mmCIF file of C-alpha atoms and ligand atoms in Angstrom:
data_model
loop_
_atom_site.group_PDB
_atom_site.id
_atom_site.type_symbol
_atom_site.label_atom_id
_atom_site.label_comp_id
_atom_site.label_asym_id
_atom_site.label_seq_id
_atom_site.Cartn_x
_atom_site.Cartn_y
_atom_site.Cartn_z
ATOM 1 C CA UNK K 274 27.188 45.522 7.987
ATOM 2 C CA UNK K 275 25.243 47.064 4.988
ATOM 3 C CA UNK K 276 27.277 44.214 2.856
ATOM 4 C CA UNK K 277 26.166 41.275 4.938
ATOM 5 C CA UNK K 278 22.353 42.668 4.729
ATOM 6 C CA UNK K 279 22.497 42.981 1.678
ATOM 7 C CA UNK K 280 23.758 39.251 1.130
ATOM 8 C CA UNK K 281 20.928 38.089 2.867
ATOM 9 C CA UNK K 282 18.765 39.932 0.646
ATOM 10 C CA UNK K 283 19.770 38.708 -2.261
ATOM 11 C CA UNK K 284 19.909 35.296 -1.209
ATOM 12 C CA UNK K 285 17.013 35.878 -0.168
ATOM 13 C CA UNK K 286 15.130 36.834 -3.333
ATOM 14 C CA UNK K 287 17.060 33.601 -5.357
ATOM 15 C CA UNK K 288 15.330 31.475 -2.547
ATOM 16 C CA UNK K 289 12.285 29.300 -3.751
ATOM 17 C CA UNK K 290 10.121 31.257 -1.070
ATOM 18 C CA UNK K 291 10.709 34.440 -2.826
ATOM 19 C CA UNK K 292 10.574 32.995 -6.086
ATOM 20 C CA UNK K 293 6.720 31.618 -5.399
ATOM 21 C CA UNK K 294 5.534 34.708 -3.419
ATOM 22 C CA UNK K 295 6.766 37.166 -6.553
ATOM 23 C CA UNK K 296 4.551 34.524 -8.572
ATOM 24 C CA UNK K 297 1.958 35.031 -6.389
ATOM 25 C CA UNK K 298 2.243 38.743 -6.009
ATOM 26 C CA UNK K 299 2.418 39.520 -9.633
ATOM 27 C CA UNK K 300 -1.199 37.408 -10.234
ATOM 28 C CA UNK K 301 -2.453 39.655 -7.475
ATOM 29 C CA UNK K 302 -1.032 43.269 -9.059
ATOM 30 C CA UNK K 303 -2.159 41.869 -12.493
ATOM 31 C CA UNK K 304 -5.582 41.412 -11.017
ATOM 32 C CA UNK K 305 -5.791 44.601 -9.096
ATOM 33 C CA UNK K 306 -4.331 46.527 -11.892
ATOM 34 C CA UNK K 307 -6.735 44.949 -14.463
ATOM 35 C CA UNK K 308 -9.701 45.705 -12.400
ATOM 36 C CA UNK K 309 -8.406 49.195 -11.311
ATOM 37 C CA UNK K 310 -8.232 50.363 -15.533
ATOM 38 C CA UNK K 311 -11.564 48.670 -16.169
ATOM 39 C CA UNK K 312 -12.741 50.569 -13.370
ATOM 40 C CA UNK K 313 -11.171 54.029 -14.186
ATOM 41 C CA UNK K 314 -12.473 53.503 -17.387
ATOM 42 C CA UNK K 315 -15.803 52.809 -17.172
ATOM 43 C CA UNK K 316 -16.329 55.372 -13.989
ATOM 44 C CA UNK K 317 -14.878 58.271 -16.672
ATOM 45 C CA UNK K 318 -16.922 57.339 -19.299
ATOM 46 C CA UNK K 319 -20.084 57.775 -16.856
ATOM 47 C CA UNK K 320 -18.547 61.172 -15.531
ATOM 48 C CA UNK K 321 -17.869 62.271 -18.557
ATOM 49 C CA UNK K 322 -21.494 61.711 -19.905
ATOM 50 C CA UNK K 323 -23.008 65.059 -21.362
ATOM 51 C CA UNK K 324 -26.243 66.441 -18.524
ATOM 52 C CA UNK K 325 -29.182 67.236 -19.811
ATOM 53 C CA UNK K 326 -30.644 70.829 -19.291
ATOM 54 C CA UNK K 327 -33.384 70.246 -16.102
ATOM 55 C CA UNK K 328 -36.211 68.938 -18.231
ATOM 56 C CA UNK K 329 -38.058 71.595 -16.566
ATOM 57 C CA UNK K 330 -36.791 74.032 -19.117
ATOM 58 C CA UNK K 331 -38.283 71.755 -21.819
ATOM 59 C CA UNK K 332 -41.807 72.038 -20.737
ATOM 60 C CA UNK K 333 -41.692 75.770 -19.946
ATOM 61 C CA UNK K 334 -42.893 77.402 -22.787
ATOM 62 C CA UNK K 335 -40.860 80.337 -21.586
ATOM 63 C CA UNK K 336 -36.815 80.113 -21.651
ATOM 64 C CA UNK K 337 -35.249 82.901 -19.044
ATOM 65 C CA UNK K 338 -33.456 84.891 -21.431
ATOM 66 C CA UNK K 339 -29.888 84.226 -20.245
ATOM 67 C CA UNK K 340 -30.808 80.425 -20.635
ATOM 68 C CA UNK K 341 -27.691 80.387 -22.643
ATOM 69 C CA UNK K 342 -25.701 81.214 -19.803
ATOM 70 C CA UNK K 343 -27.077 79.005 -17.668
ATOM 71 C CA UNK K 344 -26.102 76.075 -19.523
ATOM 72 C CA UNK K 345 -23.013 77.159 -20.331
ATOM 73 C CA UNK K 346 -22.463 77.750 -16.805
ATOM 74 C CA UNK K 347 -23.943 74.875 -15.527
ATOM 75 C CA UNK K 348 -21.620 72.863 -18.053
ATOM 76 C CA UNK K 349 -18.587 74.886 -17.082
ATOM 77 C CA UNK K 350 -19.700 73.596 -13.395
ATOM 78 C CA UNK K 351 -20.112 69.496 -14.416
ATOM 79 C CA UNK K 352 -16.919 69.482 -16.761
ATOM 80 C CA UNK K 353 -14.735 70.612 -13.003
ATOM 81 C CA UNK K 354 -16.493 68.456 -11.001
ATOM 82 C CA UNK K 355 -15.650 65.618 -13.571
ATOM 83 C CA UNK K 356 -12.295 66.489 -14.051
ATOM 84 C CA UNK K 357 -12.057 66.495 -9.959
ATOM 85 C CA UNK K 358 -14.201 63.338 -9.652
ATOM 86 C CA UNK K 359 -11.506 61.729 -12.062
ATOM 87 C CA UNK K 360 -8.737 63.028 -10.018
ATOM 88 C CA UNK K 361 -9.493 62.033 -7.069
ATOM 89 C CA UNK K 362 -10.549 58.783 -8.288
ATOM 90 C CA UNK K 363 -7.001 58.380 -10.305
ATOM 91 C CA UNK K 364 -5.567 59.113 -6.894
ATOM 92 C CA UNK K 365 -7.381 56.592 -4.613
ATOM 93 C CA UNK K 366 -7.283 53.990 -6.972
ATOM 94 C CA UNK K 367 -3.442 54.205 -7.276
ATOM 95 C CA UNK K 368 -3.354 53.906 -3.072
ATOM 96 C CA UNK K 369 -5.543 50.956 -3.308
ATOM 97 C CA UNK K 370 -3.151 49.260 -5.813
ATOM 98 C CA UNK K 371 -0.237 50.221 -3.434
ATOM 99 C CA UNK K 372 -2.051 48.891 -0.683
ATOM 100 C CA UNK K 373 -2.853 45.759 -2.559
ATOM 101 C CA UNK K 374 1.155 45.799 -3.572
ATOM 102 C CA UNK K 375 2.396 45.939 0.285
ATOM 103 C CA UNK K 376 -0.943 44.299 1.566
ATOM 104 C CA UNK K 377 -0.588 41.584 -1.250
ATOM 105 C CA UNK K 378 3.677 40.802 -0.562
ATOM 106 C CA UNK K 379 2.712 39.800 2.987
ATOM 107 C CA UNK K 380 0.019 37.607 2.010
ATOM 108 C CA UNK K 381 1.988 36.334 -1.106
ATOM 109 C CA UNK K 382 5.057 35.654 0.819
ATOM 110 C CA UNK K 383 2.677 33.724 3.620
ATOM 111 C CA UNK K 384 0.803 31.623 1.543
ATOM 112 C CA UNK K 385 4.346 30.497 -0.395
ATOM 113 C CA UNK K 386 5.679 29.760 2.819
ATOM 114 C CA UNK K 387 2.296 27.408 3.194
ATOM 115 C CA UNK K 388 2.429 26.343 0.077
ATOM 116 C CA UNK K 389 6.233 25.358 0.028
ATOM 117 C CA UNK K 390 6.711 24.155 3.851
ATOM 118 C CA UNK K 391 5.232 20.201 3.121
ATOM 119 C CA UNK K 392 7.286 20.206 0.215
ATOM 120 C CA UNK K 393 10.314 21.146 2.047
ATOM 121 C CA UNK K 394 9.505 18.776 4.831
ATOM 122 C CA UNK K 395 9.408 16.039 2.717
ATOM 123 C CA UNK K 396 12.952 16.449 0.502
ATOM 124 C CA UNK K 397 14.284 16.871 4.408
ATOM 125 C CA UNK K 398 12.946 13.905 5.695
ATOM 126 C CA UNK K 399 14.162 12.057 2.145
ATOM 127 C CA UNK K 400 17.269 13.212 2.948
ATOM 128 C CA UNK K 401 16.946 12.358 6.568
ATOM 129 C CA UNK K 402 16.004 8.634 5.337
ATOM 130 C CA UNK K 403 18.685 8.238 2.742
ATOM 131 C CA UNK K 404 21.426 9.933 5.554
ATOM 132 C CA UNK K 405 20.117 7.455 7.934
ATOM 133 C CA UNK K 406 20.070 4.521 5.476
ATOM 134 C CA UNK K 407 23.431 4.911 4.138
ATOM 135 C CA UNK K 408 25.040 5.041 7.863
ATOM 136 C CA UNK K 409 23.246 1.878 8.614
ATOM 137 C CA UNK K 410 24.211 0.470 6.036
ATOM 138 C CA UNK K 411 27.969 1.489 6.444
ATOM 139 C CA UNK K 412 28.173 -0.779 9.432
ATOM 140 C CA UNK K 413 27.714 -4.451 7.877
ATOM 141 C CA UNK K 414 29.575 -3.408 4.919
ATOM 142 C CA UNK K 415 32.744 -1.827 6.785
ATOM 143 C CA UNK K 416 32.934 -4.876 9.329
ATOM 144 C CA UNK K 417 33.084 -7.438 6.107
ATOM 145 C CA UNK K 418 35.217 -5.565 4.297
ATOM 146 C CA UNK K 419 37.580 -5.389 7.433
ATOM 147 C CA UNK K 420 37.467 -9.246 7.747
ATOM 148 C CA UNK K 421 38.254 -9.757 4.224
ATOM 149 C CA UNK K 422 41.178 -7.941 4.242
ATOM 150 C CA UNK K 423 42.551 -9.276 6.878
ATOM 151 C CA UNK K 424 41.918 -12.466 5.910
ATOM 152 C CA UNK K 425 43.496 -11.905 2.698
ATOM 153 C CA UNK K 426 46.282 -10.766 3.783
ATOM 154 C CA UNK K 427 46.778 -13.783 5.720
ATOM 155 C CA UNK K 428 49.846 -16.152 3.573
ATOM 156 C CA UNK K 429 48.004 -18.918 4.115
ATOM 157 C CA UNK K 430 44.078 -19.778 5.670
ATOM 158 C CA UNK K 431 43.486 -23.356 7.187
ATOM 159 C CA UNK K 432 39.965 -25.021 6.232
ATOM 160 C CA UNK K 433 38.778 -23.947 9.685
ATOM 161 C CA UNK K 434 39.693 -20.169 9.308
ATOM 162 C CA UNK K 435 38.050 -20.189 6.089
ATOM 163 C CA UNK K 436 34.972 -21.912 7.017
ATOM 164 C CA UNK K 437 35.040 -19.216 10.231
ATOM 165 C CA UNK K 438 35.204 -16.203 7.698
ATOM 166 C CA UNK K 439 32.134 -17.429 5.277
ATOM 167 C CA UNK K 440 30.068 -17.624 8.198
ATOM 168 C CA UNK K 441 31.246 -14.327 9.248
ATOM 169 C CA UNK K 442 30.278 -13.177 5.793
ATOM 170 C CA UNK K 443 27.110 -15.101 5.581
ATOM 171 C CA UNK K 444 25.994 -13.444 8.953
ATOM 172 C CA UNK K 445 26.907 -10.419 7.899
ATOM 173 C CA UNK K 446 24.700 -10.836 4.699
ATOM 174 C CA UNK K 447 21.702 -11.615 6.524
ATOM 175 C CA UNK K 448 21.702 -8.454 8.532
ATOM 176 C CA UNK K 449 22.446 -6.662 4.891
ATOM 177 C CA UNK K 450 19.231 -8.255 3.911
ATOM 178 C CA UNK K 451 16.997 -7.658 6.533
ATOM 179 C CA UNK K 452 18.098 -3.947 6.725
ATOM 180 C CA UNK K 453 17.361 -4.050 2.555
ATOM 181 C CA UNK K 454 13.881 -5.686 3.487
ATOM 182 C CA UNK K 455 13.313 -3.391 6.229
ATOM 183 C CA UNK K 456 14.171 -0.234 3.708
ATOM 184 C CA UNK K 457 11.899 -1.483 1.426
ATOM 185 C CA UNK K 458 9.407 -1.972 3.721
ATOM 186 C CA UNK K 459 9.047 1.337 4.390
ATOM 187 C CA UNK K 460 9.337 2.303 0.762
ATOM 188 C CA UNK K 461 5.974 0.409 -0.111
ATOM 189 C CA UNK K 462 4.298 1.783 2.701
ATOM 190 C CA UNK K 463 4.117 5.241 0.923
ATOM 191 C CA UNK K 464 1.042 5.784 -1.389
ATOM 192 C CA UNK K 465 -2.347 5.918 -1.835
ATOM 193 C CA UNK K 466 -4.876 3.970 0.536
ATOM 194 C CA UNK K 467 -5.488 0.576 -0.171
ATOM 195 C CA UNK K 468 -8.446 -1.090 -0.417
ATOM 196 C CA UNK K 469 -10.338 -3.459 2.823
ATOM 197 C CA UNK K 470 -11.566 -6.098 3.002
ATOM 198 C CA UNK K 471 -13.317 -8.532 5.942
ATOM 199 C CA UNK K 472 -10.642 -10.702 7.091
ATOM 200 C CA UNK K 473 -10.646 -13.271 9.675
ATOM 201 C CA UNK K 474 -8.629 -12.370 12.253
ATOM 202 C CA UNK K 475 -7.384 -15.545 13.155
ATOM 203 C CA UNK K 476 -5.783 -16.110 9.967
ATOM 204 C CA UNK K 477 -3.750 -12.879 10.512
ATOM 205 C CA UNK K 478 -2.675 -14.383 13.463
ATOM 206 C CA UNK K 479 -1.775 -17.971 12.721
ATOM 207 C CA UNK K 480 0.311 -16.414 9.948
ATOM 208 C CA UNK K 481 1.970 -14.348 12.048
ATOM 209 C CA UNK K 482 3.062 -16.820 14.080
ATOM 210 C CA UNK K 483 4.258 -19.545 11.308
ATOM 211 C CA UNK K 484 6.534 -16.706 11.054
ATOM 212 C CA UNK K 485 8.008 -16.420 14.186
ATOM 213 C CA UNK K 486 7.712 -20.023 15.506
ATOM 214 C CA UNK K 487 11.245 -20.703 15.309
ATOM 215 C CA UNK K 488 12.497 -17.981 16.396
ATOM 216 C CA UNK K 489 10.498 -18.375 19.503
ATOM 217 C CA UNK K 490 11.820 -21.984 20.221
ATOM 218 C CA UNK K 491 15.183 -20.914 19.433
ATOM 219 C CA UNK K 492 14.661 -18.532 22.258
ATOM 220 C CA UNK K 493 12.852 -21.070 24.463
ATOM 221 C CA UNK K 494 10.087 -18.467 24.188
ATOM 222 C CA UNK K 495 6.655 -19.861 24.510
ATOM 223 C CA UNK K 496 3.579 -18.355 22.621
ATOM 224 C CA UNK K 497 -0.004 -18.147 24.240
ATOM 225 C CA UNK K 498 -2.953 -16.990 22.220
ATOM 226 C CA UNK K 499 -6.218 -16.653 22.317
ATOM 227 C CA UNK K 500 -8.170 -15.273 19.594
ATOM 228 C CA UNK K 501 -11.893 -15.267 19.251
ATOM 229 C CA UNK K 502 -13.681 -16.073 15.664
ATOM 230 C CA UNK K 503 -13.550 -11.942 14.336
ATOM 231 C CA UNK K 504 -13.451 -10.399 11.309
ATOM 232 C CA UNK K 505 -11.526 -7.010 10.682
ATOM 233 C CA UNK K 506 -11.446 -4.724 8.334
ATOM 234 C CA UNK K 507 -7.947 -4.439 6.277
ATOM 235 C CA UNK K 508 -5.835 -6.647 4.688
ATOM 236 C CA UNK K 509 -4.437 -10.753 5.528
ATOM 237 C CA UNK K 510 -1.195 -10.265 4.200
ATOM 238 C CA UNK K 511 -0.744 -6.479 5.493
ATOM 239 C CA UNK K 512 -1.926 -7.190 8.936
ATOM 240 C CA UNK K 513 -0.365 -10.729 9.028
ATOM 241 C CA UNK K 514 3.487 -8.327 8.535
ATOM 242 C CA UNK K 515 2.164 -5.772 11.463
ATOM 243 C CA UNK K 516 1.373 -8.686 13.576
ATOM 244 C CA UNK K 517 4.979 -10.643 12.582
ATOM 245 C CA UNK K 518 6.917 -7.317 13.514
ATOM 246 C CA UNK K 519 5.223 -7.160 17.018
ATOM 247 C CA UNK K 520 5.811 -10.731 17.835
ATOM 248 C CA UNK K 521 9.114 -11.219 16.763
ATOM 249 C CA UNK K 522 10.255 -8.250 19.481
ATOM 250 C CA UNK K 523 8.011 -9.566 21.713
ATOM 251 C CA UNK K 524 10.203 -12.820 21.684
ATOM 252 C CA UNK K 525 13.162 -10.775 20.619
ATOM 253 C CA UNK K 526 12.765 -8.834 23.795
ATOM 254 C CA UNK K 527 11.584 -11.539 26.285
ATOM 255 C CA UNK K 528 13.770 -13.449 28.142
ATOM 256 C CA UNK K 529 14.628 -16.685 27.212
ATOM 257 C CA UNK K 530 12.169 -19.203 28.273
ATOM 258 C CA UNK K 531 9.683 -16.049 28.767
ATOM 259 C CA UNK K 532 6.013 -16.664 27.450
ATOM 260 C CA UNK K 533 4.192 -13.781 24.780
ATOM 261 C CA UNK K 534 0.509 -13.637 25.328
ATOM 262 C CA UNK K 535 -1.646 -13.191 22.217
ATOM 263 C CA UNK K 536 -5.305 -12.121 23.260
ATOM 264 C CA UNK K 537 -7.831 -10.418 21.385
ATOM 265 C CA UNK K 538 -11.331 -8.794 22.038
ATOM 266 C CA UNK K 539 -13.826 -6.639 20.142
ATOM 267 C CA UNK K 540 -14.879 -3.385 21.481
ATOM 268 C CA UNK K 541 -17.247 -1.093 20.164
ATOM 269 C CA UNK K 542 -16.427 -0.681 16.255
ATOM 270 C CA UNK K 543 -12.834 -2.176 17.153
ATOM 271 C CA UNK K 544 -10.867 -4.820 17.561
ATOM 272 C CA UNK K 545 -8.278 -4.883 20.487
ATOM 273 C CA UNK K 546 -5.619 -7.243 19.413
ATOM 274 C CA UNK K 547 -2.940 -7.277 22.143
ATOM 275 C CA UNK K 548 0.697 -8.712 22.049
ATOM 276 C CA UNK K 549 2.316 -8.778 25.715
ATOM 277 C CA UNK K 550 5.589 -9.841 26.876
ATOM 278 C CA UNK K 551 7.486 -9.730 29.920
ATOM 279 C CA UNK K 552 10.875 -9.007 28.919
ATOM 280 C CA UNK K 553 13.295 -6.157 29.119
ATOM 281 C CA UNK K 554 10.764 -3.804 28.662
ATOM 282 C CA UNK K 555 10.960 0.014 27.482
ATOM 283 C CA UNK K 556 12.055 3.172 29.242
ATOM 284 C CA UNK K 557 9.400 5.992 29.111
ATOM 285 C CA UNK K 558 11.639 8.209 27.902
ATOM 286 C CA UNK K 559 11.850 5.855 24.887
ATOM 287 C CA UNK K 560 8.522 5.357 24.117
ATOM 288 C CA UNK K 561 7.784 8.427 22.397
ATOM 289 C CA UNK K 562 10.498 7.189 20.105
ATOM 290 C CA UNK K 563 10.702 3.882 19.036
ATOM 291 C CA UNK K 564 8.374 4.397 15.953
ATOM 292 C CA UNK K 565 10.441 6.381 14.330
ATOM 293 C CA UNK K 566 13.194 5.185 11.733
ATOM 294 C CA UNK K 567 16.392 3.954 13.156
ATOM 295 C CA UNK K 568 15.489 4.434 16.730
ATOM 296 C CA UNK K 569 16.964 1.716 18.539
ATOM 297 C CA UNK K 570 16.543 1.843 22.806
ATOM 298 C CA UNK K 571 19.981 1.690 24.614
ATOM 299 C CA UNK K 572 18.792 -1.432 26.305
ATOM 300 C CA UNK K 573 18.125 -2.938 22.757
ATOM 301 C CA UNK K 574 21.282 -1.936 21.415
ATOM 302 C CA UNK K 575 23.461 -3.425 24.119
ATOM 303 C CA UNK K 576 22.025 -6.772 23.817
ATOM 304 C CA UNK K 577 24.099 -8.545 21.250
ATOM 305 C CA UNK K 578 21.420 -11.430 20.147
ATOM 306 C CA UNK K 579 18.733 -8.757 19.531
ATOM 307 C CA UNK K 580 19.136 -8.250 15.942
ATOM 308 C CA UNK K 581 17.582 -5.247 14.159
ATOM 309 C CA UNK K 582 17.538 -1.948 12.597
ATOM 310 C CA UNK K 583 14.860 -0.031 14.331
ATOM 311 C CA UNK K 584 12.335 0.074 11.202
ATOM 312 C CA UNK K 585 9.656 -2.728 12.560
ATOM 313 C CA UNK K 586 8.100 -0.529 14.019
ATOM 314 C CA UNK K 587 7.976 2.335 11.588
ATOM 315 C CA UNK K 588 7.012 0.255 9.085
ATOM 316 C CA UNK K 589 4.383 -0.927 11.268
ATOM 317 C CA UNK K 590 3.193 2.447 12.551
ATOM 318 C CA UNK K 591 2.734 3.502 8.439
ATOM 319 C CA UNK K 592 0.568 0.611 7.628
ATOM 320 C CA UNK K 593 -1.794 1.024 10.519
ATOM 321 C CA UNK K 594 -2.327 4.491 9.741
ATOM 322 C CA UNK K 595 -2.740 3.817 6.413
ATOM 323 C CA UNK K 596 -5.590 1.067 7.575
ATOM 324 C CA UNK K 597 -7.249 3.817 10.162
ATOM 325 C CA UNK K 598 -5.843 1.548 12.831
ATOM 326 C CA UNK K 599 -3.635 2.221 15.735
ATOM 327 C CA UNK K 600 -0.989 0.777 17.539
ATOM 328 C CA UNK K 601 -1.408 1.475 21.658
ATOM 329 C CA UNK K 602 2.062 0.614 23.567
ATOM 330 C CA UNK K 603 2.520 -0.070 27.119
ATOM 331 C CA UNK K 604 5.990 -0.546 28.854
ATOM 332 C CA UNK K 605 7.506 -0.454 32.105
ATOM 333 C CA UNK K 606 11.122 -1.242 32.725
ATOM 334 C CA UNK K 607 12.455 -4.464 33.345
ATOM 335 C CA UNK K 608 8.473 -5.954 33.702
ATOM 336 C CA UNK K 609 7.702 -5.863 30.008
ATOM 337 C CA UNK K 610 5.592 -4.441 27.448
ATOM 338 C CA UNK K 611 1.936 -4.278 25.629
ATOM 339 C CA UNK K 612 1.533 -3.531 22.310
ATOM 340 C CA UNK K 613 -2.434 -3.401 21.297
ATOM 341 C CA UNK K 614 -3.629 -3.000 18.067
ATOM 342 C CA UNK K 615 -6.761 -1.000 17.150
ATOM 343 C CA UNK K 616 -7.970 -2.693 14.305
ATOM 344 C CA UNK K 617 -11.518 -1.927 12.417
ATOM 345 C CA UNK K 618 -14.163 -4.480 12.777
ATOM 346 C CA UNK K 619 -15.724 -5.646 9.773
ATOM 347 C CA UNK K 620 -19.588 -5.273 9.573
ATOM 348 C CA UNK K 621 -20.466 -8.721 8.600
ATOM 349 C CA UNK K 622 -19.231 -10.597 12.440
HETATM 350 P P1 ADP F 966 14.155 -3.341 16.117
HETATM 351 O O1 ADP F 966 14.490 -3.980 14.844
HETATM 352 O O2 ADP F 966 15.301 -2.663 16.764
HETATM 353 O O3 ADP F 966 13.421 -4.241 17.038
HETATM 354 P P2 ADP F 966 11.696 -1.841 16.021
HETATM 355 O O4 ADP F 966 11.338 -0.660 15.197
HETATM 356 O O5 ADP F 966 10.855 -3.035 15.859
HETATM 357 O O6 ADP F 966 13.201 -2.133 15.700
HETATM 358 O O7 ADP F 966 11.674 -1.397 17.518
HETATM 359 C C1 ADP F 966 12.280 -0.182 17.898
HETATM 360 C C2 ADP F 966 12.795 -0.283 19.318
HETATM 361 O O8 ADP F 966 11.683 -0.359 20.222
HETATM 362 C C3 ADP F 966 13.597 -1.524 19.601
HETATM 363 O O9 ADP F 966 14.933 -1.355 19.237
HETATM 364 C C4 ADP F 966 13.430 -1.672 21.104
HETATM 365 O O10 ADP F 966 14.308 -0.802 21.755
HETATM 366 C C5 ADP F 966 12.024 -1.155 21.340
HETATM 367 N N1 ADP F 966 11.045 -2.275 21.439
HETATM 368 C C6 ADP F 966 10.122 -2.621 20.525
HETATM 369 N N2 ADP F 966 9.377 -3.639 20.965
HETATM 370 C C7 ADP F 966 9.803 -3.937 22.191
HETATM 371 C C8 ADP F 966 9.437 -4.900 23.183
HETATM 372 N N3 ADP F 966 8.430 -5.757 22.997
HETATM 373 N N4 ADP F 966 10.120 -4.891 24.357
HETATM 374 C C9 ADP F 966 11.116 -4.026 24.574
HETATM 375 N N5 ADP F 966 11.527 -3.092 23.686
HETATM 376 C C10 ADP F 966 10.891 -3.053 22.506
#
């Protein structure tokens, strides 16, 4: 018992945490133990100063006679009470420092919790990211290199079988690539804020939708916007990618020969820019999810032509927040969804 106690305590004391608060506690003891001599010191030295016979003595013209005794008395007296004064001084000032030692661990070991707890959050959610990457990426990669071998260790492949495998591979390179996009996507989304500027919004828009054009034919999908002449505050190309992501599931999740409405309005200091479908929509229980990495809905993951990774969305949710926008998302089951963008309007509409 005593063993696995002490374990802990020693693992313990190698951890970072302990490592930072010791830091921490030994600026406080050097502090309270520097001010603690200076003060010892200098309260002594006054203490120990030498007292004056009463200056009443002085202008007497008549000493008592045993004014020699007096003094010496009277010094006898002051050199006690100085040695007592700097006892009891000596005394308190070493409980202070112990109460700055015990007082001083519990704040020391608090504030390197504080200190170290974002830094820890962040190597975790690194390694959460890579984790998640790397199992992503294990998919595409296991399924060609499956095909391949079996392919190879086919005797002989007809023109057909071969054509049928480099389309495999092909397909399976795309999805490679737009994971690898969608990773570094993310990636540039870290960093400092960026700087705004008045853009029109209908520019973000008609980019956003040379994007996705033919992906909404090839779904039959038909796209209905309306977007008044407004300027917002961020960035073309930026918002133009926020805008893509939420149109292409839009279409992605519609169903086929569905329509996406585009519509946007200002309101107050904002912009409402809203992208509605009426496809599979999203359960609530979802919701709270899909803008994290990875997170694909069941219903998304069972349907075979909806290709993705579950980053749009993350990638989208940093750059908003980066732009003091905000995405707004409305869903219900089987009816469809709303995503609305909050965007910033710019000053000079
Ligand atoms: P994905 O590449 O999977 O679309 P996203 O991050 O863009 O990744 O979206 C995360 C998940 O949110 C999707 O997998 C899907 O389940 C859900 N989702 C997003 N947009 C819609 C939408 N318009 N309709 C239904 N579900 C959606």
């Amino acid at each position: 018992m005593t063993s696995i106690y002490l374990s802990r305590l020693a693992k313990f004391l190698r951890s970072t945490t302990s490592r930072l608060a010791m830091t921490y506690l030994l600026i406080i003891m050097l502090m309270s133990l520097g001010f603690s001599v200076v003060f010892y010191n200098a309260s002594v030295r006054q203490l120990r100063r030498q007292v004056p016979p009463p200056s009443y003595y002085y202008r007497s013209s008549i000493l008592p006679d045993d004014f020699g005794n007096i003094t010496q008395n009277v010094e006898e007296f002051f050199r006690e009470r100085t040695e007592e004064g700097r006892q009891v001084l000596l005394v308190r000032l070493v409980w202070l420092n112990l109460l700055a030692l015990s007082v001083g661990g519990v704040v020391s070991y608090l504030l390197a919790r504080k200190t170290l707890q974002p830094i820890e959050d962040s190597i975790e959610s690194q390694n959460r990211f890579v984790s998640d990457a790397s199992h992503e990426l294990r998919t595409p990669i296991t399924a060609l290199q499956t095909t391949n071998e079996v392919a190879l260790r086919k005797s002989k492949l007809n023109l057909a079988e071969a054509k049928e495998l480099i389309s495999y591979n092909a397909q399976e390179a795309a999805k490679l690539k737009l994971l690898s996009d969608g990773l570094l996507g993310l990636l540039k989304q870290d960093g400092k804020s960026p700087a705004v500027a008045p853009v029109s919004l209908q520019d973000v828009v008609t980019e956003s939708i040379n994007q996705v054009v033919q992906l909404a034919q090839k779904r039959g999908v038909k796209l209905d916007d309306e977007i008044p002449k407004l300027k917002i505050l961020g960035n073309k190309q930026v918002f133009s990618q926020v805008v893509t992501i939420l149109l292409d599931n839009a279409i992605k999740y519609s169903h086929e020969k569905g329509t996406v409405y585009l519509h946007a309005e200002e309101r107050g200091k904002y912009v409402y820019l809203d992208v509605r479908d009426e496809g599979i929509g999203i359960k609530a229980s979802d919701i709270p999810h899909i803008f994290e990495r990875f997170y694909r809905a069941d219903s998304s993951r069972s349907k075979e032509d909806h290709t993705g990774y579950g980053l749009g969305l993350a990638i989208a949710q940093r750059i908003v927040e980066r732009y003091h926008s905000k995405i707004i998302v409305k869903s219900i089951l089987n009816q469809g969804s709303s995503f609305t963008l909050r965007i910033p309007l710019a000053n000079d509409n």
